[in-house]
Amino acid sequence: KSKMMNKKCDNKSVGMLVWRDGGLLLIERKKPPFGFALPAGHIDGDNSFEESAKRELQEEVGLETQNIKLLIEGRKENPCRREGGSWHYWKIYQIESENEIKRSEDETKQAIFCKKDDLLLLAVKTEKYLHGDIKQDAWEKSPGLEPVWYEWLKELKII
């Protein structure tokens, strides 16, 4: 755990949208930055963003990738726990996967398929948090969307 703290950020991240029955797969992060997020992670020496997307999906939620499609990419100012991790260049993929979810006990509190209405409720909570209406300790107990995912989901016109 502590080695992660000294790990240098490569400032390159992937995120994966997995839809099932009208619900978007979200994980509740166990470690900072807190919030509901899409399965995501750093490149960390993989040969490609796509390779990382497949690895992270497997690590965080136990899913095999059947189909992968790049949806959007770009730079976001968003913090991670790593040294130098104040921004990331993101590639966001849409993934098709059939198998059962086996979430990482280390990295996630829960994994859920979230319908549009519930996504919007999480988004409203994030807006309140960003405006300072929800304090940090209350946020950690019951968060909304991790701010970077709030931004991406807005850009993708999902929320």
PDB file of N, CA and C in Angstrom, residues 124-136 138:
ATOM      1  N   VAL A 124     -25.895  15.274  -9.084  1.00  0.00           N
ATOM      2  CA  VAL A 124     -26.358  16.396  -8.256  1.00  0.00           C
ATOM      3  C   VAL A 124     -25.547  16.444  -6.952  1.00  0.00           C
ATOM      4  N   LYS A 125     -25.306  15.272  -6.382  1.00  0.00           N
ATOM      5  CA  LYS A 125     -24.514  15.210  -5.144  1.00  0.00           C
ATOM      6  C   LYS A 125     -23.095  15.736  -5.407  1.00  0.00           C
ATOM      7  N   THR A 126     -22.519  15.388  -6.565  1.00  0.00           N
ATOM      8  CA  THR A 126     -21.180  15.870  -6.917  1.00  0.00           C
ATOM      9  C   THR A 126     -21.176  17.387  -7.047  1.00  0.00           C
ATOM     10  N   GLU A 127     -22.209  17.941  -7.672  1.00  0.00           N
ATOM     11  CA  GLU A 127     -22.306  19.407  -7.807  1.00  0.00           C
ATOM     12  C   GLU A 127     -22.321  20.069  -6.433  1.00  0.00           C
ATOM     13  N   LYS A 128     -23.086  19.493  -5.510  1.00  0.00           N
ATOM     14  CA  LYS A 128     -23.151  20.050  -4.145  1.00  0.00           C
ATOM     15  C   LYS A 128     -21.790  19.976  -3.457  1.00  0.00           C
ATOM     16  N   TYR A 129     -21.097  18.851  -3.652  1.00  0.00           N
ATOM     17  CA  TYR A 129     -19.757  18.662  -3.073  1.00  0.00           C
ATOM     18  C   TYR A 129     -18.784  19.692  -3.652  1.00  0.00           C
ATOM     19  N   LEU A 130     -18.816  19.877  -4.956  1.00  0.00           N
ATOM     20  CA  LEU A 130     -17.913  20.825  -5.618  1.00  0.00           C
ATOM     21  C   LEU A 130     -18.207  22.265  -5.201  1.00  0.00           C
ATOM     22  N   HIS A 131     -19.462  22.565  -4.848  1.00  0.00           N
ATOM     23  CA  HIS A 131     -19.822  23.913  -4.368  1.00  0.00           C
ATOM     24  C   HIS A 131     -19.576  24.076  -2.871  1.00  0.00           C
ATOM     25  N   GLY A 132     -19.083  23.022  -2.222  1.00  0.00           N
ATOM     26  CA  GLY A 132     -18.770  23.113  -0.797  1.00  0.00           C
ATOM     27  C   GLY A 132     -19.950  22.863   0.120  1.00  0.00           C
ATOM     28  N   ASP A 133     -21.079  22.395  -0.431  1.00  0.00           N
ATOM     29  CA  ASP A 133     -22.267  22.138   0.388  1.00  0.00           C
ATOM     30  C   ASP A 133     -22.208  20.779   1.087  1.00  0.00           C
ATOM     31  N   ILE A 134     -21.299  19.910   0.647  1.00  0.00           N
ATOM     32  CA  ILE A 134     -21.111  18.608   1.315  1.00  0.00           C
ATOM     33  C   ILE A 134     -19.668  18.563   1.796  1.00  0.00           C
ATOM     34  N   LYS A 135     -19.491  18.312   3.090  1.00  0.00           N
ATOM     35  CA  LYS A 135     -18.151  18.282   3.683  1.00  0.00           C
ATOM     36  C   LYS A 135     -17.455  16.960   3.338  1.00  0.00           C
ATOM     37  N   GLN A 136     -16.124  16.984   3.401  1.00  0.00           N
ATOM     38  CA  GLN A 136     -15.300  15.840   3.007  1.00  0.00           C
ATOM     39  C   GLN A 136     -15.687  14.537   3.716  1.00  0.00           C
ATOM     40  N   ALA A 138     -18.496  13.624   5.141  1.00  0.00           N
ATOM     41  CA  ALA A 138     -19.816  13.168   4.682  1.00  0.00           C
ATOM     42  C   ALA A 138     -19.706  12.589   3.268  1.00  0.00           C
TER      43      ALA A 138
END
